[in-house]
XYZ file of C-alpha atoms in Angstrom:
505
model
C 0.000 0.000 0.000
C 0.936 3.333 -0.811
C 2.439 5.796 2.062
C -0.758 8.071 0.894
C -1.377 9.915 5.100
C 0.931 11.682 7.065
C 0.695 12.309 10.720
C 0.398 15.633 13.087
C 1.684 16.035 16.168
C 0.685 18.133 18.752
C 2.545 18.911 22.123
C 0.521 20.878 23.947
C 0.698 22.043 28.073
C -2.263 19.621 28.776
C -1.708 16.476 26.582
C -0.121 15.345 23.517
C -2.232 14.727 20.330
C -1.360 12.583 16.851
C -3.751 13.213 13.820
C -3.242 11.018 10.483
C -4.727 13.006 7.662
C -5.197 12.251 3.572
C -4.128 15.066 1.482
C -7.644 16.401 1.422
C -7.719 16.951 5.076
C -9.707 13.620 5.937
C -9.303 12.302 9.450
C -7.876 8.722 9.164
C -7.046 7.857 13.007
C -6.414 9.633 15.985
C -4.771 9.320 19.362
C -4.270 11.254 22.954
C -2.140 10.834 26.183
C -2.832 13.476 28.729
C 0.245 15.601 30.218
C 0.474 16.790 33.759
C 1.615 20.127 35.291
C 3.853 20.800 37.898
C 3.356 24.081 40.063
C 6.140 23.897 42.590
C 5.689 27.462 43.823
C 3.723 30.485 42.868
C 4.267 31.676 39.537
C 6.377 28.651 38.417
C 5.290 26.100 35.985
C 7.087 22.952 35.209
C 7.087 19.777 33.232
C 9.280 16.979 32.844
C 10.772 16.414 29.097
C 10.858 12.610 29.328
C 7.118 12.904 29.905
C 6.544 14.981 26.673
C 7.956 11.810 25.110
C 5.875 9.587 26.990
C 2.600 11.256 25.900
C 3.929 11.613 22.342
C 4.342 7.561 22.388
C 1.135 6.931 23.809
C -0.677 9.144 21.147
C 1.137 8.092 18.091
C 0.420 4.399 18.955
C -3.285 5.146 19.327
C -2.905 6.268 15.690
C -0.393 3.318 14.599
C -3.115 0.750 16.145
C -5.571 2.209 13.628
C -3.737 2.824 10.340
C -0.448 0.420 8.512
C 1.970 2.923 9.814
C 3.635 1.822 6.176
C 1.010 4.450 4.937
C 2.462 7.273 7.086
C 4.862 9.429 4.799
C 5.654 11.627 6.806
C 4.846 13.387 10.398
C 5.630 17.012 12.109
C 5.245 18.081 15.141
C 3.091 21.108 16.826
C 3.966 22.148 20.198
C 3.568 24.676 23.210
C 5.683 27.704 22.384
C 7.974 29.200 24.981
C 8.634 26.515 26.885
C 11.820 24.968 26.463
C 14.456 22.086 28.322
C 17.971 22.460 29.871
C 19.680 19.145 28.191
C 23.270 17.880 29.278
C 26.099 16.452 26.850
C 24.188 13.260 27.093
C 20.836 14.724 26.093
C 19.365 14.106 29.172
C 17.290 17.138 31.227
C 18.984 18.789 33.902
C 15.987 19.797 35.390
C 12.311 20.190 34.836
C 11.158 22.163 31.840
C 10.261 25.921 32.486
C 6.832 26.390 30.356
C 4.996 29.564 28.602
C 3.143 30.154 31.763
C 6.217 30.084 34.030
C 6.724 33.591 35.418
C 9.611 33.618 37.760
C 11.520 35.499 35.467
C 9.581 38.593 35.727
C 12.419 40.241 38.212
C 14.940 39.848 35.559
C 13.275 41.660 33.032
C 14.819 44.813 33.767
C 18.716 43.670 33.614
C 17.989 42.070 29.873
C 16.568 45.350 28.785
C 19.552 46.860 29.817
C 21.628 44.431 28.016
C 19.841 44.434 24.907
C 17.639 47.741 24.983
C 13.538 47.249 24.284
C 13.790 48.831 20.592
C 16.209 46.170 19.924
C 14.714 43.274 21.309
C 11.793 43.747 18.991
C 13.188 44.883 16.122
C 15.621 41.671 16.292
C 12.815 38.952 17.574
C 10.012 40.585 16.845
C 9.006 40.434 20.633
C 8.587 42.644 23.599
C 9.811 42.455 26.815
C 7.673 39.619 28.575
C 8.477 36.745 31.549
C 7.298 34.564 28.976
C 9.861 33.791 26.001
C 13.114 31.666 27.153
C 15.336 34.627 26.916
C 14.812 36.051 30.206
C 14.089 32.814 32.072
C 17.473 31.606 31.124
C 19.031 35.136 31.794
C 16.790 33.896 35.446
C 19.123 30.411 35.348
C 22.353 32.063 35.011
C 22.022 33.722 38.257
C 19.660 31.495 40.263
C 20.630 28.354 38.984
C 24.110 29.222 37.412
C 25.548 25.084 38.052
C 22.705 24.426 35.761
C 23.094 27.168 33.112
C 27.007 26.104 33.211
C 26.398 22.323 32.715
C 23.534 23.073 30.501
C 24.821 21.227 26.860
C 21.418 22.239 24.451
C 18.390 24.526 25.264
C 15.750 23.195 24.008
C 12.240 24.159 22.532
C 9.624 20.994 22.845
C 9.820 20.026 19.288
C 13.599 19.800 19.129
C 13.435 17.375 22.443
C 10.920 15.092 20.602
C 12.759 15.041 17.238
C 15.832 14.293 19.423
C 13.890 11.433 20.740
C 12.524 10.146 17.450
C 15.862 10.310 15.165
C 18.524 11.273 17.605
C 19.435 14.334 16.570
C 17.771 17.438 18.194
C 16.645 20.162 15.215
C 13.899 22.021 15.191
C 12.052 25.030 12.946
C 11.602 28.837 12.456
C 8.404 28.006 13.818
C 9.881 26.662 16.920
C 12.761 29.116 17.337
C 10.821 32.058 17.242
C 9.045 32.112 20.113
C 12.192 31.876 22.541
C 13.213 35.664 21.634
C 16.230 34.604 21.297
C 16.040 34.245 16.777
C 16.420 36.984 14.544
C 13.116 36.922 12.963
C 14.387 39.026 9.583
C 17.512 36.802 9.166
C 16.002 33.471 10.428
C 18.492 32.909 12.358
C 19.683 32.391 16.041
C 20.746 36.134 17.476
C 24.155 36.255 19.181
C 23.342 39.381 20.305
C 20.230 38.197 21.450
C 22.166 35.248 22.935
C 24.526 36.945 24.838
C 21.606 39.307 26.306
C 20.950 35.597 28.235
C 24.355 34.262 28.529
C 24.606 31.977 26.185
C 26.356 31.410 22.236
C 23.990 30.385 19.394
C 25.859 26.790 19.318
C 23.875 25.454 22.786
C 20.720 26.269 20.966
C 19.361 23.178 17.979
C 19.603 23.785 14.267
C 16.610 25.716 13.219
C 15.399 25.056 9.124
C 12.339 25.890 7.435
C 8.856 24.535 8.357
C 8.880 21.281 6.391
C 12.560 20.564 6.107
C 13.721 17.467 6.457
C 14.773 17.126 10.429
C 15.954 13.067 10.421
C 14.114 9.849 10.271
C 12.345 7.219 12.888
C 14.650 5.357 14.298
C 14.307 1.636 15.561
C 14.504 2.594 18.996
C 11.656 5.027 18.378
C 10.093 2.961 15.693
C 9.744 0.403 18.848
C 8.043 3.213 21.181
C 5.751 4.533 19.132
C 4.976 1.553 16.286
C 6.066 3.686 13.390
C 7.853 2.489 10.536
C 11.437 2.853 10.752
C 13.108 5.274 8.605
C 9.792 7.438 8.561
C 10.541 10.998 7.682
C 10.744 13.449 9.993
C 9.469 17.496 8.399
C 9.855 20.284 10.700
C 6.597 21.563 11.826
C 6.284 24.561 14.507
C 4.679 26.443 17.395
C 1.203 25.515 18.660
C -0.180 29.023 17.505
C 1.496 29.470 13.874
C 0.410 25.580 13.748
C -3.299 26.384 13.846
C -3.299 28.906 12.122
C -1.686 26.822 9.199
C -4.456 24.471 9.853
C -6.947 26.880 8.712
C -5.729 28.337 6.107
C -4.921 31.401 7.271
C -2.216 32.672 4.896
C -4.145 35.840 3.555
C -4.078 39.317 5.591
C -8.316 39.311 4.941
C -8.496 35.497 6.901
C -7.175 35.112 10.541
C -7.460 32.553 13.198
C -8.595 33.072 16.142
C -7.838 30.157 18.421
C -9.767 30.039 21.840
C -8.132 27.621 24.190
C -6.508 28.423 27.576
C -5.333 31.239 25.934
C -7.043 33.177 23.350
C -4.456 34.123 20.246
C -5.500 35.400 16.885
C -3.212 36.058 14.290
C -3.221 38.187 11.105
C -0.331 37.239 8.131
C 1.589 39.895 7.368
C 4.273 39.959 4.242
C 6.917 41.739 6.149
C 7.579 42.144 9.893
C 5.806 44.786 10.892
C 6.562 45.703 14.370
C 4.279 47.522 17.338
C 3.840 47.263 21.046
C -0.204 45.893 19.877
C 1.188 42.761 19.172
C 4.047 40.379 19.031
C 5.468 39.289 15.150
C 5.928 35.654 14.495
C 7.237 33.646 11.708
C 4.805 32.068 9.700
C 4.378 28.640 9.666
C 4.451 28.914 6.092
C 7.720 29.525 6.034
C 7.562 32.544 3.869
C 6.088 36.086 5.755
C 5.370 37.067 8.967
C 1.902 36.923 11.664
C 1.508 39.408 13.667
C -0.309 37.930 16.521
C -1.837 38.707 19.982
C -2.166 36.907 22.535
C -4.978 36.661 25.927
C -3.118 34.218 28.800
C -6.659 33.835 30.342
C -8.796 33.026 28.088
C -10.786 29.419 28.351
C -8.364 29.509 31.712
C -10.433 32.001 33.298
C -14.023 30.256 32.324
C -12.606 27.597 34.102
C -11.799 29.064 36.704
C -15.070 30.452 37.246
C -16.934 27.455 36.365
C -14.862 25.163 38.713
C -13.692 27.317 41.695
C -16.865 29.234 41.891
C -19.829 27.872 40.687
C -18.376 24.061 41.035
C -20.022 23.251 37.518
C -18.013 20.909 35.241
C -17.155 22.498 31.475
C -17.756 19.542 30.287
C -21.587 18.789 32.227
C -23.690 19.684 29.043
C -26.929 20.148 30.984
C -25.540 22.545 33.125
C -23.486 24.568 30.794
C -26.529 24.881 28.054
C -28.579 26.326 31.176
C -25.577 28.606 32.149
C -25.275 29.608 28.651
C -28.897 30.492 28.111
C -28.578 32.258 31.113
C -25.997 34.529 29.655
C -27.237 34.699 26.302
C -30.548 36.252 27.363
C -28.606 39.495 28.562
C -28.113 42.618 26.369
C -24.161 43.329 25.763
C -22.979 45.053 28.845
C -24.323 42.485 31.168
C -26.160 44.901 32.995
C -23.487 47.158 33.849
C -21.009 44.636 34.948
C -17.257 45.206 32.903
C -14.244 42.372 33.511
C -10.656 43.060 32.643
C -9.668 39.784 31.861
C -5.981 39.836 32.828
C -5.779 36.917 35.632
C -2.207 35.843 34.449
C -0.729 39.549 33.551
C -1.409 41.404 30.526
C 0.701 40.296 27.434
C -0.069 42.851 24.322
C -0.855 45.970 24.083
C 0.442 46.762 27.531
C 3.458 44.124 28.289
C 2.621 44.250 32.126
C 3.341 41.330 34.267
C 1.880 42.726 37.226
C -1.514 43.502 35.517
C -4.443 41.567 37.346
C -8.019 40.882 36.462
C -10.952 43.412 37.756
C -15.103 43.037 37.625
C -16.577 46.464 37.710
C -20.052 47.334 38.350
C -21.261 44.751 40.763
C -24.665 44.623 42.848
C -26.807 42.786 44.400
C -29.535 42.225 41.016
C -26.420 40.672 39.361
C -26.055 36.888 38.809
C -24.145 34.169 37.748
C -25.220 34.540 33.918
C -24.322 38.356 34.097
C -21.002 37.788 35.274
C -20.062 34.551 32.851
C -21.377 37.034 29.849
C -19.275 39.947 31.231
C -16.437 37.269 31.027
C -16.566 36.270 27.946
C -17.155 40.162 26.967
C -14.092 40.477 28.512
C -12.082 38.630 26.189
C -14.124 39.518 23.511
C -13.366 43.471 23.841
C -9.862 42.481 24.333
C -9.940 40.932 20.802
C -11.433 44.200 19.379
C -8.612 46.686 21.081
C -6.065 45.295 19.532
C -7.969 44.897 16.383
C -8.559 48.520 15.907
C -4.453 49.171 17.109
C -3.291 46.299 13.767
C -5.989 48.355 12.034
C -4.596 51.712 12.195
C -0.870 51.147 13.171
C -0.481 47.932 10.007
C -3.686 48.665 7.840
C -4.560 45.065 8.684
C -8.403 44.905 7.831
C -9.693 41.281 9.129
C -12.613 40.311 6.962
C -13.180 36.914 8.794
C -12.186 34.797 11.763
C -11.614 31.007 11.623
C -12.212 29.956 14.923
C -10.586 27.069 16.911
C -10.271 25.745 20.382
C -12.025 24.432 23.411
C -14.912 27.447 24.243
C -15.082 28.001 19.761
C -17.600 25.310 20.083
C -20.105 27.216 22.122
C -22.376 30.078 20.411
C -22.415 32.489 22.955
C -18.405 32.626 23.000
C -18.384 32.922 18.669
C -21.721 35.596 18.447
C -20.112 37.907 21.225
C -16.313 37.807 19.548
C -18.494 38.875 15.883
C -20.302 41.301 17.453
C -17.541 42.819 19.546
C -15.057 42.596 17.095
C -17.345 43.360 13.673
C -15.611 40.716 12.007
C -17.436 37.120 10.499
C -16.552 34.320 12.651
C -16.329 30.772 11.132
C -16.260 28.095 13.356
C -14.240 25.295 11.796
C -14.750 21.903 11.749
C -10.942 21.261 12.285
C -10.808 20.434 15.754
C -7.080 19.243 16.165
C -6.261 22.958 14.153
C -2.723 22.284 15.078
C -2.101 18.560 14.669
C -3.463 19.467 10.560
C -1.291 22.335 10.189
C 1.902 20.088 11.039
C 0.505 17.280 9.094
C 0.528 20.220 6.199
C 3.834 20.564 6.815
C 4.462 17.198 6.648
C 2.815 16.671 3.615
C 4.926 19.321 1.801
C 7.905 18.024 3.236
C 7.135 14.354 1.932
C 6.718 15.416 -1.541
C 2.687 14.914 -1.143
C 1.755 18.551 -1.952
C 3.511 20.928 -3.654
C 4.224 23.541 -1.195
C 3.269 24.003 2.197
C 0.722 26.768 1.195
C -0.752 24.329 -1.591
C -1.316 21.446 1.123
C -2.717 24.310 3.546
C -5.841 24.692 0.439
C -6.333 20.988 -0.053
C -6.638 19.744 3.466
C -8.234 23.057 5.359
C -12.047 21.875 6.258
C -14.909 23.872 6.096
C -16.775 26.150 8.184
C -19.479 24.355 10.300
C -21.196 27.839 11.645
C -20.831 31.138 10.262
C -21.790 34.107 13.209
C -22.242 37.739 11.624
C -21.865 40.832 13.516
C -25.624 41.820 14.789
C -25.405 45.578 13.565
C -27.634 46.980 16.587
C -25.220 44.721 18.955
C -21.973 45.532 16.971
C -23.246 49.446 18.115
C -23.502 48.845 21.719
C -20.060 46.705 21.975
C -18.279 50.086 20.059
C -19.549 52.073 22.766
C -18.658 49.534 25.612
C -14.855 49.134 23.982
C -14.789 52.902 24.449
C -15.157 52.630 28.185
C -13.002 49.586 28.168
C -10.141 51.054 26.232
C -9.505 52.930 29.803
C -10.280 50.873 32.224
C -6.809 49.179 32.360
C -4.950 52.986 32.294
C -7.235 53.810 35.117
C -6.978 51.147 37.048
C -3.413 49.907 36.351
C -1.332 51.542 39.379
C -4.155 50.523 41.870
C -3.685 46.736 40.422
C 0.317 46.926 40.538
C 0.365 48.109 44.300
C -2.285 45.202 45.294
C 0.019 42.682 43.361
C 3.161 44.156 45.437
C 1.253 43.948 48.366
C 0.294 40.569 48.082
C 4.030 39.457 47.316
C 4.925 41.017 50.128
């Protein structure tokens, strides 16, 4: 039989995903291996690397067990972005994996500005100064940890740990790179004055090559762990955002995706790397342009969090959430008078403060749980539409539609409030693994199966399943709320900072 599927990978913080897909986009077989997170103080987060591999196994074998792994031509892997792994000479971790949500680095912010200066920093990676890329966190190892920066052989983004685990050498993509702030986004290319801004030489970071290069092959070892085929090719694929955004097809300025997981991140593709404190600039997963991309830390994390810790109703108890939801859907926008600022893990773009917190405005007694779960997901939906209107007039980006992904894009209340706060069309697609298919696109340029990565991106994307509209009377009430919102985190910001001091204290 004919190696006619390839396979996508998907490393995410919560669980590790492997999609084989035709080269139309049809699901063939799927598998998933849950991940656990390690929180062994405030503000740290922490994984172990070998487990990464462990999930990865457990998934790909679901999908082996279902398909001749003969027919897989090719697989890439999708993965959380920021996190990375401190790897001795043997390849082995030194010590648990920082992740993307990890922000004990915030303190040494200030001393890698001074290194490297702010202007620079973003005009080199394309980033601003945040306690989430690896730069700073390893800056944070050299003088908290500095045995383990010395001894410290490879640091590591997730996809270059599990390619070193599948063919023995660790490599790894733009895709993948980018996201550490530590790659020169215009010259692809590690940064050694990025580098030395966290103590370290481009040669103890992996090779990075173009999404869908060639990174190595299977080999037996892993061929044994995973039930693979020996010898299967291994394309480089890239970070979890990029990734979906592949999956949808987003490759035109006028189509974005708007991905609403734990975090929600939307991104716009951009020919050249246009730069702004709105948003952060990404490589494209394409391999060719730029995304400029913004991104919400608590997004689906703060529904949970309200739906768990104070209501005690399970996300996934369909009864109760269709009652919440109806609840909430019956209100007029503005949940009557309640306004949430949705930053419960710091604010990332436009305002690059790690000390912002979240706020709900406007309570009384006549308010319920419906009004406040609306003026939640209001929230994040005016979030959306500030930095809209910023790409708008600072990039003359003009969004015409959304392709939405992720865990809450499922739900109609979340999708009509993002059109009608945003204005733009939102179309929910029927991709739900959005990253594990834009890897498998990658893979399936990289095997010779399509063209071009952008040709295997129209052939496999899937179609909309629900297309929301901006209400026009709606769409006028959300402009007027966005106004008030626009200052409510100026207003409120030094009150926020001093309560976050004091509680640190």
């Amino acid at each position: 039989m004919p190696a006619d599927l390839v396979l996508g990978i998907d490393l995410s913080t919560t669980a590790a995903k492997a999609a084989a897909f035709d080269v139309q986009g049809r699901l063939h077989a799927a598998g998933r291996a849950p991940l656990s997170l390690a929180r062994p103080a405030p503000e740290r987060f922490e994984q172990d690397p070998r487990d990464w591999w462990a999930a990865l196994c457990e998934a790909v074998a679901g999908v082996t067990a279902a398909v001749d792994p003969g027919r897989i031509a090719g697989l890439a892997i999708a993965h959380q972005r920021e996190t990375f792994a401190c790897l001795g000479p043997d390849g082995e971790p030194l010590r648990p994996a920082m992740l993307w949500l990890d922000g004990r680095a915030r303190g040494h912010l200030g001393a890698v500005i001074d290194r490297i200066g702010q202007d620079r920093l973003r005009a080199l990676s394309g980033k601003a100064a945040d306690f989430g890329p690896a730069l700073p966190k390893i800056a944070w190892l050299a003088s908290e940890e500095p045995e383990t920066h010395r001894r410290t052989a490879l640091f590591c983004d997730v996809q270059a740990y599990l390619v070193q685990a599948l063919t023995g050498h660790a490599r790894t993509s733009w895709a993948s790179a980018d996201p550490l702030a530590l790659f020169d986004i215009g010259a692809r290319r590690w940064s050694e004055e990025l580098c030395a801004a966290a103590g370290i030489t481009p040669d103890r970071l992996p090779e990075a090559l173009p999404p869908g290069a060639p990174l190595g092959a299977v080999s037996a070892a892993a061929a044994a762990a995973t039930g693979l085929r020996e010898g299967t090719p291994v394309l480089a694929g890239g970070g979890d955002g990029q990734m979906a955004g592949l999956g949808v097809d987003a490759l035109d300025p006028r189509r974005a995706y708007l991905n609403l997981g734990t975090a929600v991140v939307f991104g716009v593709f951009c020919a050249e790397p246009r730069q702004d404190p709105a948003w952060r600039t990404m490589t494209s997963a394409s391999g060719r342009g730029y995304v400029l991309e913004s991104s919400l830390r608590s997004g689906a994390l703060l529904s949970d969090w309200y739906l768990r810790r104070q209501l005690g109703v399970d996300p996934r108890d369909g009864a109760a959430m269709a009652a919440l939801e109806a609840e909430a859907a019956s209100l007029p926008p503005g949940s009557g008078g309640l306004l949430l600022l949705p930053y419960w893990e710091g604010a990332m773009n436009p305002h690059w403060d790690p000390d912002a917190r979240g706020a709900i405005l406007g309570l009384t007694d006549a308010h319920g749980r419906g009004h406040v779960y609306r003026a939640l997901i209001e929230g994040v939906a005016l979030e959306q539409a500030l930095v809209l209107d910023l790409m708008r007039s600072a990039a003359g980006i003009e969004v015409a539609e959304f392709a939405a992904v992720g865990g809450v894009a499922a739900s109609d209340l979340w999708c009509a409030v993002m059109a009608d706060a945003t204005g733009v069309v939102i179309e929910r697609s029927e991709t739900v693994e959005a990253a594990c298919l834009g890897a498998a696109m990658c893979a399936a340029a990289g095997a010779e199966l399509a063209g071009s990565i952008e040709a295997a991106a129209r052939a496999m994307r899937g179609t909309a399943t629900a297309t929301f509209h901006p209400d026009a009377a709606r769409r006028g009430r959300y402009a007027a709320l966005l106004g008030i919102y626009r200052d409510m985190y100026p207003q409120l910001s030094g009150l926020l900072r001093r309560l976050s001091a004091f509680t640190r204290e």
